[in-house]
C-alpha atoms as an extended CHARMM CRD file, in Angstrom:
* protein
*
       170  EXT
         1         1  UNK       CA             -9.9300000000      -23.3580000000       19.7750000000  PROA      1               0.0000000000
         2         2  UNK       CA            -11.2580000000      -25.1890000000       16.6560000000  PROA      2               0.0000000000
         3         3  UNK       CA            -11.3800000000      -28.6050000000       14.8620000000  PROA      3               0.0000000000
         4         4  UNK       CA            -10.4940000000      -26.7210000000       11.7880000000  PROA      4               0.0000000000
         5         5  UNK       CA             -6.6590000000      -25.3080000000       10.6610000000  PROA      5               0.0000000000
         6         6  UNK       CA             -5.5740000000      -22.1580000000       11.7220000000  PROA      6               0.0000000000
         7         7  UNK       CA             -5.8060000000      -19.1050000000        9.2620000000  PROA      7               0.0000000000
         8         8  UNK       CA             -2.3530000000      -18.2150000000        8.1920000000  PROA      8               0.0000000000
         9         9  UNK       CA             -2.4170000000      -15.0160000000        8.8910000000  PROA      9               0.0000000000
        10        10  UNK       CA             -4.1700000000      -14.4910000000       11.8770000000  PROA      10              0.0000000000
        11        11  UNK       CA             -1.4810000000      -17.1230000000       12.9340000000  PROA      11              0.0000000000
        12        12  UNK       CA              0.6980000000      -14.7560000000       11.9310000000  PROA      12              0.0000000000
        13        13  UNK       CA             -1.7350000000      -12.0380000000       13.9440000000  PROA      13              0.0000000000
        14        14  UNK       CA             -1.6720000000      -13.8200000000       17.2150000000  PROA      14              0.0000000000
        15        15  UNK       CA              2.1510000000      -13.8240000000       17.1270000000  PROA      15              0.0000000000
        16        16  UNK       CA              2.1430000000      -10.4390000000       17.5880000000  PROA      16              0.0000000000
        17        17  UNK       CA             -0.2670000000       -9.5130000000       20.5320000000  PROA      17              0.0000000000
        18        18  UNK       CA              1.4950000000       -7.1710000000       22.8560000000  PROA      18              0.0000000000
        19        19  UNK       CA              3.7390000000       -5.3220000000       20.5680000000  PROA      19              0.0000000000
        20        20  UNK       CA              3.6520000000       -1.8040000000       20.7900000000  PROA      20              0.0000000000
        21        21  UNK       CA              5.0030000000        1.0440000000       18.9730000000  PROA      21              0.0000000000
        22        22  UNK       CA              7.5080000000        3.2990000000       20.8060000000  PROA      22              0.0000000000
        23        23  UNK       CA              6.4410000000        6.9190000000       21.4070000000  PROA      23              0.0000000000
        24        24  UNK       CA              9.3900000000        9.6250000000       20.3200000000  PROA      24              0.0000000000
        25        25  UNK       CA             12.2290000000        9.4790000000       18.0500000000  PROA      25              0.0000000000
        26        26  UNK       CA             12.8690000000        5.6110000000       18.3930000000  PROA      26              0.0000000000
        27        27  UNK       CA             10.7320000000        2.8420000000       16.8120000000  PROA      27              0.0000000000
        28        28  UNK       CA              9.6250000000       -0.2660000000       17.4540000000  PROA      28              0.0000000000
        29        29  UNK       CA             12.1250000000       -2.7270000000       14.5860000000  PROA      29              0.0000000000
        30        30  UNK       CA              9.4390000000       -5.2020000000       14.2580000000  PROA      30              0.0000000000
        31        31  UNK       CA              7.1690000000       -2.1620000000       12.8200000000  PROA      31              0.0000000000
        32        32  UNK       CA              9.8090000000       -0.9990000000       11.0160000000  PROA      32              0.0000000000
        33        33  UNK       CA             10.7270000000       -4.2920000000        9.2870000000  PROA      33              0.0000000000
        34        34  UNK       CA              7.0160000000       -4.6320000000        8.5640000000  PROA      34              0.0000000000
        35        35  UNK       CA              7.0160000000       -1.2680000000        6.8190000000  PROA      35              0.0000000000
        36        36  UNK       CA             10.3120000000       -2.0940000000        4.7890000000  PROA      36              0.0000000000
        37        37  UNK       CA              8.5550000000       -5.7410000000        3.3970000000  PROA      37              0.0000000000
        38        38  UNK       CA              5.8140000000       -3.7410000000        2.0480000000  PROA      38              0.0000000000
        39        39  UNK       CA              7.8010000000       -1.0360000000        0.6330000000  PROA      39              0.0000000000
        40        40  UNK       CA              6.4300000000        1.8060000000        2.3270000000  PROA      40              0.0000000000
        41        41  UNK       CA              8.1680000000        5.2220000000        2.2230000000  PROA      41              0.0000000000
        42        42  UNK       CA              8.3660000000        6.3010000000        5.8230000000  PROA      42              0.0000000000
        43        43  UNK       CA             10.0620000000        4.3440000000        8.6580000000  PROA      43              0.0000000000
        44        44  UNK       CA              8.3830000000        4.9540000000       11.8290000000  PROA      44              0.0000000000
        45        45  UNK       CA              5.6350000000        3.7630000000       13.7880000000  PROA      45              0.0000000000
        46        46  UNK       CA              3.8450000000        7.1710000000       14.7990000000  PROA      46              0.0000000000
        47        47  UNK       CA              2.1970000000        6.8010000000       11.4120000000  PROA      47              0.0000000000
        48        48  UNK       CA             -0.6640000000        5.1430000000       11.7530000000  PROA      48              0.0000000000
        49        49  UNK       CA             -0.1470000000        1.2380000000       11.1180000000  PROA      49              0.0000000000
        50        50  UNK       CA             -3.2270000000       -0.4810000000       11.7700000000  PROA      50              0.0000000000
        51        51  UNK       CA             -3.3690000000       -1.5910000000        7.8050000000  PROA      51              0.0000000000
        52        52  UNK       CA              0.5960000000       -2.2120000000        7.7750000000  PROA      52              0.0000000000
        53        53  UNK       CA             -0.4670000000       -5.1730000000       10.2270000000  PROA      53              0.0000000000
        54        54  UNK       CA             -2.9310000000       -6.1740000000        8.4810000000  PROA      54              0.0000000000
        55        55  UNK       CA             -1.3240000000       -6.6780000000        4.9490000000  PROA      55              0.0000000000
        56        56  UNK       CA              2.1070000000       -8.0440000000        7.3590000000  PROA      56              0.0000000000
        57        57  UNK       CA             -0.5200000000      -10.7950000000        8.4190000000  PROA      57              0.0000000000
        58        58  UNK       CA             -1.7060000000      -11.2370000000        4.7440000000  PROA      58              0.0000000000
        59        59  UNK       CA              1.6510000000      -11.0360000000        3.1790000000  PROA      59              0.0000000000
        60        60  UNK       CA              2.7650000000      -13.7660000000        5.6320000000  PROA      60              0.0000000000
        61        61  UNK       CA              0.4210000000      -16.3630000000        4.3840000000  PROA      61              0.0000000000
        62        62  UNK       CA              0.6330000000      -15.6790000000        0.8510000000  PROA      62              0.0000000000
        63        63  UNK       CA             -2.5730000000      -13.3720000000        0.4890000000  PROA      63              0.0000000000
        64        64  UNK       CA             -3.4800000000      -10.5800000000       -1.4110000000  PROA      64              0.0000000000
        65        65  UNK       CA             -4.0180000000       -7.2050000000       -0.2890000000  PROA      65              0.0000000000
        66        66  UNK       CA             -4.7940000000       -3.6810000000       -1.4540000000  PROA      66              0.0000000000
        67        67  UNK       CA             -2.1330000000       -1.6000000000       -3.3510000000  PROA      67              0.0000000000
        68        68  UNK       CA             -3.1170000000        1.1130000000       -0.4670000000  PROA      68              0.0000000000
        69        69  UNK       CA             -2.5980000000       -1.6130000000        1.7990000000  PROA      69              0.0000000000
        70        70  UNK       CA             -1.4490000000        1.9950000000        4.3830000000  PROA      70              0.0000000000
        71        71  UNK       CA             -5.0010000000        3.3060000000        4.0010000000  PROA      71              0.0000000000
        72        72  UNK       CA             -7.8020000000        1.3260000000        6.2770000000  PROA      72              0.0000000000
        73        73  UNK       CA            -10.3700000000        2.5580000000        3.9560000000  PROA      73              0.0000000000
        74        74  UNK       CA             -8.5720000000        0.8910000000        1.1290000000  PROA      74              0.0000000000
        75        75  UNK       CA             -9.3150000000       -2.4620000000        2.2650000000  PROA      75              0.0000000000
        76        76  UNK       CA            -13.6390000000       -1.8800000000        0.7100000000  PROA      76              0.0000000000
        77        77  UNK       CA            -12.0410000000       -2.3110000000       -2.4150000000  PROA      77              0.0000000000
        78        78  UNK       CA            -13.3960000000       -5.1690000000       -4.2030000000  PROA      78              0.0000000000
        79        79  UNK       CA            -10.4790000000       -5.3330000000       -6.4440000000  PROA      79              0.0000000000
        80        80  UNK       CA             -8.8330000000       -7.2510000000       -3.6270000000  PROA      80              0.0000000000
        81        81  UNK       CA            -11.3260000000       -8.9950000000       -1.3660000000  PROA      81              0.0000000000
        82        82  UNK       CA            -14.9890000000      -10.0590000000       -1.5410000000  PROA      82              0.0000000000
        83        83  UNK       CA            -17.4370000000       -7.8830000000        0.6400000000  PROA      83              0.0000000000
        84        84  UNK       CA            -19.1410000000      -10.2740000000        3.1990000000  PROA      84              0.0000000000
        85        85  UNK       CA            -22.8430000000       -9.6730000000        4.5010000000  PROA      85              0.0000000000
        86        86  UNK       CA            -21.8670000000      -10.1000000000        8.0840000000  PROA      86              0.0000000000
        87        87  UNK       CA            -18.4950000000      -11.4690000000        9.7540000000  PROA      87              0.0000000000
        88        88  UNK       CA            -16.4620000000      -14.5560000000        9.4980000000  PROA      88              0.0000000000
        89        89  UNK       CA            -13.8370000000      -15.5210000000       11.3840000000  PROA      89              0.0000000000
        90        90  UNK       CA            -10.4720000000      -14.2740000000        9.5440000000  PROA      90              0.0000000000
        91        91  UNK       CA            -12.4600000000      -11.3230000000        7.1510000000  PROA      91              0.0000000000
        92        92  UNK       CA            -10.8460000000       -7.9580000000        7.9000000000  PROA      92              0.0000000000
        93        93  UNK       CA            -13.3450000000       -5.6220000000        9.7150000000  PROA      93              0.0000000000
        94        94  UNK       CA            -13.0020000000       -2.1620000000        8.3650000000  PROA      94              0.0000000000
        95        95  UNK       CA            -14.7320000000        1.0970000000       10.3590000000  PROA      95              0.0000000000
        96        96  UNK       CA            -14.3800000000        4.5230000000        9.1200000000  PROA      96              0.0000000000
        97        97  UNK       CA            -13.8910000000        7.3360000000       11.9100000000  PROA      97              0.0000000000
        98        98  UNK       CA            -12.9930000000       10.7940000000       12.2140000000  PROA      98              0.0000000000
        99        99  UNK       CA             -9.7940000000       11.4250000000        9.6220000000  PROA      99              0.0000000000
       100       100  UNK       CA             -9.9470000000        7.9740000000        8.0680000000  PROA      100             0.0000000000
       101       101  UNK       CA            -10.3760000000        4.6710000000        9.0100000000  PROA      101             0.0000000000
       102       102  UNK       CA             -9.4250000000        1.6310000000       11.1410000000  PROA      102             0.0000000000
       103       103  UNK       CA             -9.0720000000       -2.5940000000        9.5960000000  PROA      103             0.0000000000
       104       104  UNK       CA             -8.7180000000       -5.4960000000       11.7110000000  PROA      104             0.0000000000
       105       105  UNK       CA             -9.2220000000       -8.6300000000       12.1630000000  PROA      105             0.0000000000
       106       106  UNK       CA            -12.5980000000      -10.3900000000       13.3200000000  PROA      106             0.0000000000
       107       107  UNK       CA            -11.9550000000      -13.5400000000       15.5730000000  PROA      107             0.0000000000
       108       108  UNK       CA            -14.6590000000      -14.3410000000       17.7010000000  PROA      108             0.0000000000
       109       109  UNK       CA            -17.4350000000      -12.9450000000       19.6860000000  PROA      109             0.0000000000
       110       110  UNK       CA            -17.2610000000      -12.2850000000       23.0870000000  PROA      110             0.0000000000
       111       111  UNK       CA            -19.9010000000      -14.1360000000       25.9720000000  PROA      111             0.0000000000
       112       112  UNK       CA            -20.7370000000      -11.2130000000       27.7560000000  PROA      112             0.0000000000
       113       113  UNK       CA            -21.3240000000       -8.3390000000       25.7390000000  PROA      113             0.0000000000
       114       114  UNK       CA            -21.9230000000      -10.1490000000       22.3870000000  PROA      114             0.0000000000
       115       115  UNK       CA            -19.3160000000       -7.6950000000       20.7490000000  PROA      115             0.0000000000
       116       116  UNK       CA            -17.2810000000       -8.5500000000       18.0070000000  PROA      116             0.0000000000
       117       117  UNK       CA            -13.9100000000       -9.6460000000       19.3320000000  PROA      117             0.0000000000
       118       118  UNK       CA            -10.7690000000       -8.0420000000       16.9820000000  PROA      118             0.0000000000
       119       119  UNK       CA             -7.2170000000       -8.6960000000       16.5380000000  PROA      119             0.0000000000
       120       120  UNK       CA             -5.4840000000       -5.8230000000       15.2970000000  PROA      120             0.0000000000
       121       121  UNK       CA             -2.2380000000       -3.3040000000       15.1220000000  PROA      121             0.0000000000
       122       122  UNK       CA             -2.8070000000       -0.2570000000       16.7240000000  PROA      122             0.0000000000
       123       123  UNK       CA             -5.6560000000       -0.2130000000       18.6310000000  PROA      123             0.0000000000
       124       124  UNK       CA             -4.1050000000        1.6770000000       21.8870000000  PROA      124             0.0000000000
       125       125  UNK       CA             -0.7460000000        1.6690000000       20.0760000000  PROA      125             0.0000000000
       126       126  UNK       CA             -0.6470000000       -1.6670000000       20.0590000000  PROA      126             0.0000000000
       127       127  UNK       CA             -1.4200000000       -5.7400000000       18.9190000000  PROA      127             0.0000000000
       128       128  UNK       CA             -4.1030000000       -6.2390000000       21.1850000000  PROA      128             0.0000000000
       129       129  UNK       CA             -7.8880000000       -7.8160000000       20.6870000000  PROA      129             0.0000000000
       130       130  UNK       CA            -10.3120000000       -5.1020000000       21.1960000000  PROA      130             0.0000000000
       131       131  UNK       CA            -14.4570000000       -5.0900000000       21.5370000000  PROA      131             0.0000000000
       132       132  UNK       CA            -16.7750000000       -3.5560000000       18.8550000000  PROA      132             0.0000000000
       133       133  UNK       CA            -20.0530000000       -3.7720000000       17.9680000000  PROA      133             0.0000000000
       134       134  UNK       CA            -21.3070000000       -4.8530000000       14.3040000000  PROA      134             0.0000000000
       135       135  UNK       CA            -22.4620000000       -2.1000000000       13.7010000000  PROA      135             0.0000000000
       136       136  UNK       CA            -19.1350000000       -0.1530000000       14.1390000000  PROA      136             0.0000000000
       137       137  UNK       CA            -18.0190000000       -1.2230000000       11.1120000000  PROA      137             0.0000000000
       138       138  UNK       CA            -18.2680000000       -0.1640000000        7.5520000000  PROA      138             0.0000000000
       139       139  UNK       CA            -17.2930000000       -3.6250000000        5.7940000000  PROA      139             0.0000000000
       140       140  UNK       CA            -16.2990000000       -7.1000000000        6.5360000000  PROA      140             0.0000000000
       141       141  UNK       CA            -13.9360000000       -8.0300000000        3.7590000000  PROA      141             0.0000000000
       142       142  UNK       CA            -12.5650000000      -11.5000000000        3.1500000000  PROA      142             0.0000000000
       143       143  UNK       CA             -9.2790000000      -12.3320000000        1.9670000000  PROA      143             0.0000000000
       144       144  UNK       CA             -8.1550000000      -15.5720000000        1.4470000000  PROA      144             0.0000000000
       145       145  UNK       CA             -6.7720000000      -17.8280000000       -0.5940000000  PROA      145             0.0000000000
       146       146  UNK       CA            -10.8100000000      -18.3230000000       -2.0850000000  PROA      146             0.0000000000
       147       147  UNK       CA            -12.6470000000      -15.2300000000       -2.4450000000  PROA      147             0.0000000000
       148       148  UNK       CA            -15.4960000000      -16.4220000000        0.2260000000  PROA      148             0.0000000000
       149       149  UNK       CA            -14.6970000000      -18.0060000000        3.7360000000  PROA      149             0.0000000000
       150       150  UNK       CA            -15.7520000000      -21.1970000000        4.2660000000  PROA      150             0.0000000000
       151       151  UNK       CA            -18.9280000000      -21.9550000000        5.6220000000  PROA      151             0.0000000000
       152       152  UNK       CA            -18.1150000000      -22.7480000000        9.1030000000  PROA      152             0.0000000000
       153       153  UNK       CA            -15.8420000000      -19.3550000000        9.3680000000  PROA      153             0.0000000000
       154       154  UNK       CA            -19.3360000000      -17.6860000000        9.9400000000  PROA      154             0.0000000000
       155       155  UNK       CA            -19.9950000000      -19.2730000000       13.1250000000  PROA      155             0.0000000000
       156       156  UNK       CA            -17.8220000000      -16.9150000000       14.8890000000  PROA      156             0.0000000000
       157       157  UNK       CA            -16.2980000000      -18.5380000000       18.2680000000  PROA      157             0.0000000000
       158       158  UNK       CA            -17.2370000000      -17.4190000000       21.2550000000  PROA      158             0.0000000000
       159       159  UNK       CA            -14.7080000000      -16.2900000000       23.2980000000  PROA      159             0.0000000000
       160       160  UNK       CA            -15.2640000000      -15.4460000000       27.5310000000  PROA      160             0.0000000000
       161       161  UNK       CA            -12.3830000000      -14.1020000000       29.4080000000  PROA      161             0.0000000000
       162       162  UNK       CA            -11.0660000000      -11.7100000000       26.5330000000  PROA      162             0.0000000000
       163       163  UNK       CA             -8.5760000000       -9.3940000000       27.7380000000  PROA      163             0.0000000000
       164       164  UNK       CA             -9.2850000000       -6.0740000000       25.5430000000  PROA      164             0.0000000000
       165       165  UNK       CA             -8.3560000000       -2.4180000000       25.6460000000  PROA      165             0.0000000000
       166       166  UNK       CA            -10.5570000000        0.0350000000       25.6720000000  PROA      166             0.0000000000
       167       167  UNK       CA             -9.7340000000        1.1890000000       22.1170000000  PROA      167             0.0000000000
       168       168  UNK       CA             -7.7230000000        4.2640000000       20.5770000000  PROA      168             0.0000000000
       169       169  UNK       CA             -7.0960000000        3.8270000000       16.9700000000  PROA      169             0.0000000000
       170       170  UNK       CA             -5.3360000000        7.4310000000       16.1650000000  PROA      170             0.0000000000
């Protein structure tokens, strides 16, 4: 896809597309383990998770992420990641909706529509990519092991033939 390295954790990200959490009184054990790394207190995957994949990603590779790593909205805070002006390929893309929020992961743009393309946990329940436009979100936040992306992580890839679901992020 590139002449440059891999991100860690969207490495890590891309490992994962497909999972899905398990409606009802079972779980999925991969969101489970996820939630036991980053010490959470509950042990399901009806909670919303679509930060707990996000900090599993950065936690993988070695990068910091918010002490409220459970709360999308958590990941504006500066304490932990430098606010970008537009996207770059690896930031986390935060969106606020109705009763919170939503993070993920920017990696391309797609041909067609010119949306952003994003990798994240629990869009539709699941690890999928999904389409947004820029202006859905609130914040592009990088973190990294340098507190701004490189210069060529702004020209985002563009991607045709994206499979994405149309997006629930409850």
């Amino acid at each position: 896809m590139s002449q440059f390295p891999e991100l860690g954790w969207i490495a890590e990200a891309r490992k994962h597309i497909g999972l899905r959490e398990i409606k009802g009184p079972k779980h999925n054990l991969t969101i489970v383990g996820w939630l036991k790394a980053l010490k959470a207190w509950w042990t399901d995957d009806e909670t919303p998770w679509c930060g707990t994949f996000v900090s599993h990603c950065l936690q993988t590779a070695g990068v910091k992420y918010p002490k409220n790593w459970f709360r999308a909205l958590a990941y504006i805070d500066i304490a932990y990641g430098t606010k970008l002006k537009k996207p770059a390929y690896g930031c986390v893309a935060v969106k606020t909706r109705q009763g919170g929020g939503h993070v993920c992961f920017v990696v391309g743009r797609d041909q067609r529509t010119g949306k952003l393309v994003c990798l994240g946990g629990n869009q539709s329940d699941m690890v999928c990519f999904a389409l947004y436009a820029e202006s859905d979100f609130e914040a592009f936040m990088w973190y990294g092991q340098t507190s701004q992306p490189a210069q060529h992580r702004y020209d985002l890839p563009v991607l045709s033939g994206v499979t994405a679901v149309k997006v629930s992020e409850a």
